[in-house]
Short mmCIF file of C-alpha atoms in Angstrom, two decimals:
data_model
loop_
_atom_site.label_atom_id
_atom_site.label_comp_id
_atom_site.label_asym_id
_atom_site.label_seq_id
_atom_site.Cartn_x
_atom_site.Cartn_y
_atom_site.Cartn_z
CA UNK W 1 -39.76 -135.57 40.61
CA UNK W 2 -40.94 -131.99 40.33
CA UNK W 3 -44.69 -131.47 40.10
CA UNK W 4 -45.96 -129.73 36.98
CA UNK W 5 -48.10 -126.68 37.74
CA UNK W 6 -50.03 -125.08 34.90
CA UNK W 7 -50.06 -121.29 35.26
CA UNK W 8 -52.56 -119.22 33.28
CA UNK W 9 -51.96 -115.49 32.94
CA UNK W 10 -48.22 -116.11 33.19
CA UNK W 11 -47.43 -112.85 31.40
CA UNK W 12 -49.81 -110.88 33.67
CA UNK W 13 -49.72 -109.62 37.24
CA UNK W 14 -51.23 -112.57 39.10
CA UNK W 15 -49.94 -115.41 36.98
CA UNK W 16 -46.54 -113.81 36.56
CA UNK W 17 -46.04 -113.60 40.33
CA UNK W 18 -47.17 -117.21 40.78
CA UNK W 19 -44.80 -118.38 38.05
CA UNK W 20 -41.87 -116.53 39.62
CA UNK W 21 -42.55 -118.03 43.06
CA UNK W 22 -42.88 -121.58 41.71
CA UNK W 23 -39.75 -121.33 39.56
CA UNK W 24 -37.81 -120.55 42.74
CA UNK W 25 -38.90 -123.87 44.26
CA UNK W 26 -37.26 -127.06 42.91
CA UNK W 27 -40.35 -129.06 43.90
CA UNK W 28 -42.27 -127.49 41.02
CA UNK W 29 -42.01 -127.20 37.29
CA UNK W 30 -44.01 -124.43 35.65
CA UNK W 31 -45.99 -124.88 32.47
CA UNK W 32 -46.82 -121.32 31.52
CA UNK W 33 -49.84 -120.73 29.33
CA UNK W 34 -49.86 -117.98 26.73
CA UNK W 35 -52.28 -117.31 23.90
CA UNK W 36 -49.62 -116.06 21.53
CA UNK W 37 -46.57 -117.78 20.06
CA UNK W 38 -44.67 -114.49 20.32
CA UNK W 39 -44.42 -114.79 24.12
CA UNK W 40 -43.15 -118.36 24.21
CA UNK W 41 -39.42 -117.54 24.05
CA UNK W 42 -39.65 -115.00 26.86
CA UNK W 43 -41.42 -117.47 29.14
CA UNK W 44 -38.91 -120.18 28.32
CA UNK W 45 -36.02 -117.81 29.03
CA UNK W 46 -37.36 -117.45 32.56
CA UNK W 47 -37.22 -121.21 33.07
CA UNK W 48 -40.80 -122.22 32.34
CA UNK W 49 -42.18 -124.66 29.84
CA UNK W 50 -44.43 -122.58 27.59
CA UNK W 51 -47.58 -123.78 25.88
CA UNK W 52 -49.95 -121.89 23.61
CA UNK W 53 -53.54 -122.38 24.74
CA UNK W 54 -56.85 -120.57 25.06
CA UNK W 55 -59.95 -120.96 27.22
CA UNK W 56 -61.90 -120.90 23.96
CA UNK W 57 -60.02 -123.85 22.47
CA UNK W 58 -60.81 -127.15 24.27
CA UNK W 59 -58.09 -129.10 22.44
CA UNK W 60 -55.42 -126.62 23.50
CA UNK W 61 -56.61 -126.89 27.12
CA UNK W 62 -56.17 -130.67 26.98
CA UNK W 63 -52.56 -130.13 25.98
CA UNK W 64 -52.02 -127.52 28.68
CA UNK W 65 -53.28 -129.72 31.53
CA UNK W 66 -51.89 -133.07 30.37
CA UNK W 67 -49.79 -134.71 33.10
CA UNK W 68 -50.05 -131.73 35.45
CA UNK W 69 -50.35 -132.04 39.22
CA UNK W 70 -51.83 -128.61 39.81
CA UNK W 71 -52.96 -125.40 38.18
CA UNK W 72 -53.36 -121.71 38.86
CA UNK W 73 -56.18 -120.29 36.76
CA UNK W 74 -57.16 -116.65 36.41
CA UNK W 75 -59.82 -115.32 34.03
CA UNK W 76 -60.03 -111.69 32.92
CA UNK W 77 -63.44 -110.01 32.81
CA UNK W 78 -61.91 -106.67 31.78
CA UNK W 79 -60.62 -108.21 28.58
CA UNK W 80 -63.99 -109.53 27.38
CA UNK W 81 -66.56 -107.41 29.27
CA UNK W 82 -68.96 -110.35 29.54
CA UNK W 83 -69.88 -112.20 32.71
CA UNK W 84 -71.40 -115.02 30.69
CA UNK W 85 -68.22 -115.42 28.63
CA UNK W 86 -66.02 -115.38 31.72
CA UNK W 87 -68.16 -118.11 33.29
CA UNK W 88 -67.93 -120.14 30.09
CA UNK W 89 -64.15 -119.81 30.04
CA UNK W 90 -63.80 -120.71 33.70
CA UNK W 91 -65.97 -123.79 33.29
CA UNK W 92 -63.94 -124.88 30.27
CA UNK W 93 -60.77 -124.76 32.37
CA UNK W 94 -62.39 -126.73 35.19
CA UNK W 95 -63.66 -129.40 32.80
CA UNK W 96 -60.31 -129.79 31.06
CA UNK W 97 -58.38 -129.94 34.33
CA UNK W 98 -60.72 -132.52 35.81
CA UNK W 99 -60.49 -134.67 32.67
CA UNK W 100 -56.69 -134.50 32.89
CA UNK W 101 -56.69 -135.64 36.51
CA UNK W 102 -55.36 -132.42 38.04
CA UNK W 103 -54.89 -132.92 41.80
CA UNK W 104 -55.11 -129.29 42.97
CA UNK W 105 -56.88 -126.53 41.04
CA UNK W 106 -56.29 -123.03 42.38
CA UNK W 107 -58.69 -120.45 40.99
CA UNK W 108 -58.50 -116.68 41.30
CA UNK W 109 -62.07 -116.07 42.42
CA UNK W 110 -64.19 -113.37 44.04
CA UNK W 111 -67.27 -113.09 46.22
CA UNK W 112 -70.82 -113.15 44.83
CA UNK W 113 -71.92 -109.53 45.26
CA UNK W 114 -75.38 -110.15 43.80
CA UNK W 115 -76.16 -112.80 46.40
CA UNK W 116 -74.63 -110.74 49.21
CA UNK W 117 -76.14 -107.28 48.74
CA UNK W 118 -78.56 -107.72 45.84
CA UNK W 119 -76.60 -105.65 43.32
CA UNK W 120 -75.19 -106.86 40.03
CA UNK W 121 -71.41 -106.81 39.96
CA UNK W 122 -70.41 -108.67 36.83
CA UNK W 123 -66.63 -108.76 37.35
CA UNK W 124 -67.18 -110.34 40.78
CA UNK W 125 -70.27 -112.45 40.14
CA UNK W 126 -68.89 -114.28 37.11
CA UNK W 127 -65.89 -115.52 39.10
CA UNK W 128 -68.22 -116.51 41.94
CA UNK W 129 -70.24 -118.64 39.52
CA UNK W 130 -67.06 -120.37 38.39
CA UNK W 131 -66.23 -121.02 42.05
CA UNK W 132 -69.61 -122.72 42.47
CA UNK W 133 -68.99 -124.87 39.40
CA UNK W 134 -65.51 -125.74 40.61
CA UNK W 135 -66.80 -126.77 44.03
CA UNK W 136 -69.48 -128.98 42.44
CA UNK W 137 -66.90 -130.65 40.16
CA UNK W 138 -65.46 -132.71 42.99
CA UNK W 139 -61.91 -131.81 41.99
CA UNK W 140 -59.62 -130.75 44.87
CA UNK W 141 -59.53 -126.95 44.72
CA UNK W 142 -58.72 -123.73 46.51
CA UNK W 143 -60.08 -120.34 45.56
CA UNK W 144 -57.89 -117.32 46.28
CA UNK W 145 -59.58 -113.94 46.40
CA UNK W 146 -57.25 -111.03 45.73
CA UNK W 147 -58.07 -107.65 47.24
CA UNK W 148 -57.25 -104.22 45.75
CA UNK W 149 -53.70 -104.14 44.38
CA UNK W 150 -51.25 -101.59 45.76
CA UNK W 151 -50.03 -101.48 42.17
CA UNK W 152 -53.34 -99.91 41.14
CA UNK W 153 -52.06 -96.72 42.77
CA UNK W 154 -49.43 -96.58 40.03
CA UNK W 155 -51.66 -97.30 37.04
CA UNK W 156 -55.38 -96.76 37.69
CA UNK W 157 -55.50 -94.38 40.66
CA UNK W 158 -52.16 -92.52 40.57
CA UNK W 159 -51.70 -89.47 42.81
CA UNK W 160 -52.56 -86.30 40.90
CA UNK W 161 -50.36 -83.25 41.30
CA UNK W 162 -52.18 -80.08 42.39
CA UNK W 163 -51.32 -76.46 41.70
CA UNK W 164 -49.86 -76.04 45.19
CA UNK W 165 -47.43 -78.93 44.70
CA UNK W 166 -49.34 -81.44 46.80
CA UNK W 167 -50.88 -84.63 45.46
CA UNK W 168 -54.31 -86.22 45.81
CA UNK W 169 -55.63 -89.75 45.37
CA UNK W 170 -59.27 -90.28 44.49
CA UNK W 171 -60.84 -93.64 45.31
CA UNK W 172 -64.60 -93.69 46.02
CA UNK W 173 -64.53 -95.53 49.36
CA UNK W 174 -65.44 -92.72 51.77
CA UNK W 175 -64.42 -93.64 55.32
CA UNK W 176 -64.80 -97.39 54.73
CA UNK W 177 -61.55 -99.32 55.18
CA UNK W 178 -60.27 -101.09 52.05
CA UNK W 179 -58.25 -104.30 51.91
CA UNK W 180 -55.18 -104.11 49.71
CA UNK W 181 -52.24 -106.29 48.80
CA UNK W 182 -49.21 -106.30 46.54
CA UNK W 183 -50.03 -108.66 43.69
CA UNK W 184 -46.30 -109.24 43.31
CA UNK W 185 -46.19 -110.80 46.80
CA UNK W 186 -49.07 -113.21 46.28
CA UNK W 187 -47.18 -115.75 44.22
CA UNK W 188 -45.56 -116.94 47.44
CA UNK W 189 -48.99 -117.24 49.05
CA UNK W 190 -50.21 -119.43 46.19
CA UNK W 191 -47.08 -121.57 46.47
CA UNK W 192 -47.76 -122.05 50.18
CA UNK W 193 -51.27 -123.26 49.35
CA UNK W 194 -49.86 -125.75 46.84
CA UNK W 195 -47.41 -126.95 49.47
CA UNK W 196 -50.25 -127.96 51.80
CA UNK W 197 -53.17 -129.09 49.68
CA UNK W 198 -54.92 -130.95 52.49
CA UNK W 199 -55.03 -127.85 54.68
CA UNK W 200 -56.42 -125.59 51.95
CA UNK W 201 -58.52 -127.94 49.81
CA UNK W 202 -62.10 -126.73 49.50
CA UNK W 203 -61.25 -123.37 51.06
CA UNK W 204 -61.91 -119.82 49.87
CA UNK W 205 -58.89 -117.76 50.93
CA UNK W 206 -58.93 -113.96 51.05
CA UNK W 207 -55.56 -112.33 50.36
CA UNK W 208 -54.89 -109.01 52.07
CA UNK W 209 -51.86 -107.11 53.30
CA UNK W 210 -53.55 -104.08 54.89
CA UNK W 211 -57.05 -102.85 55.68
CA UNK W 212 -56.90 -99.07 55.85
CA UNK W 213 -59.00 -96.05 54.99
CA UNK W 214 -58.02 -94.24 51.80
CA UNK W 215 -56.75 -91.32 53.91
CA UNK W 216 -54.47 -93.74 55.73
CA UNK W 217 -53.07 -95.10 52.46
CA UNK W 218 -52.40 -91.49 51.47
CA UNK W 219 -50.52 -90.99 54.75
CA UNK W 220 -48.35 -94.03 54.02
CA UNK W 221 -47.49 -92.72 50.56
CA UNK W 222 -46.63 -89.34 52.09
CA UNK W 223 -44.25 -90.91 54.61
CA UNK W 224 -42.49 -93.05 52.01
CA UNK W 225 -42.17 -90.44 49.25
CA UNK W 226 -41.73 -87.31 51.33
CA UNK W 227 -44.51 -85.67 49.30
CA UNK W 228 -47.78 -84.39 50.70
CA UNK W 229 -50.50 -86.78 49.53
CA UNK W 230 -54.14 -86.40 50.56
CA UNK W 231 -57.28 -88.39 49.81
CA UNK W 232 -60.29 -86.79 48.13
CA UNK W 233 -63.69 -88.25 48.91
CA UNK W 234 -65.85 -88.45 45.78
CA UNK W 235 -68.76 -90.53 44.53
CA UNK W 236 -68.27 -93.33 42.01
CA UNK W 237 -70.11 -91.31 39.34
CA UNK W 238 -67.72 -88.39 39.69
CA UNK W 239 -64.71 -90.74 39.68
CA UNK W 240 -65.99 -92.26 36.43
CA UNK W 241 -66.06 -88.84 34.79
CA UNK W 242 -62.41 -88.42 35.82
CA UNK W 243 -61.36 -91.82 34.41
CA UNK W 244 -59.06 -91.69 31.42
CA UNK W 245 -57.92 -95.29 30.91
CA UNK W 246 -59.72 -97.07 28.07
CA UNK W 247 -59.14 -100.71 27.18
CA UNK W 248 -59.67 -102.24 23.76
CA UNK W 249 -63.11 -101.46 22.41
CA UNK W 250 -62.98 -97.90 23.71
CA UNK W 251 -65.21 -98.55 26.73
CA UNK W 252 -63.96 -97.01 29.96
CA UNK W 253 -63.50 -99.71 32.60
CA UNK W 254 -64.64 -97.20 35.21
CA UNK W 255 -67.80 -96.41 33.26
CA UNK W 256 -68.49 -100.12 32.88
CA UNK W 257 -68.08 -100.53 36.64
CA UNK W 258 -70.47 -97.69 37.39
CA UNK W 259 -73.15 -99.32 35.26
CA UNK W 260 -73.01 -102.22 37.67
CA UNK W 261 -74.85 -100.28 40.40
CA UNK W 262 -71.56 -98.98 41.87
CA UNK W 263 -70.73 -102.50 43.05
CA UNK W 264 -67.12 -101.54 43.62
#
């Protein structure tokens, strides 16, 4: 019998890739979680069972986890802009999964920057606090820690065309190498972890495809596209002033990040 895996964020980048990878494996059945009824038909058309649930609704979480073997859970700081709220949501998912008897809880976590370097980094530290809570729960778990997405170079840090026809990418990393990965590829990695729970239970797994300097990423883009792409070294504060993307609420995600002591 196929194992039911609950996938949160199924319409997003991480959850969507996990859902796709699991649907390709007959050993698993996907129960995709969405907060809106409008997305149910699309998820079902892809082969998943769809359920409407929210981290803020305990009863809906009971329904989502009922009878499930495993779960992939991702919270979204950038949607709520509150570390405390993200921790609350993560804990709610852990509690509901444990009560339902989930055998393998995979959480999309991150390192605790505050404990590591003494700087507040809310979008990291909240997930780290959920990791701590998950570990203390006694439920079999694995935390996967995604690095920078290659896809961010399409949406958040796209190459900018210059007057001479060349392009530049501006990411405030200086000469420090940066781990990066295609989020679309990581569904297979999560499936591999589910396939071998005993090997990965209790582990914190970093996911990375490359570790290059920004100038080296620019070189790769140049080779693939045939365009001249260069990196520009700037401070976080200057990059914030260049940021144009604004989520709901009108607060620039780059500005919000800079307020966190340039935690990255």
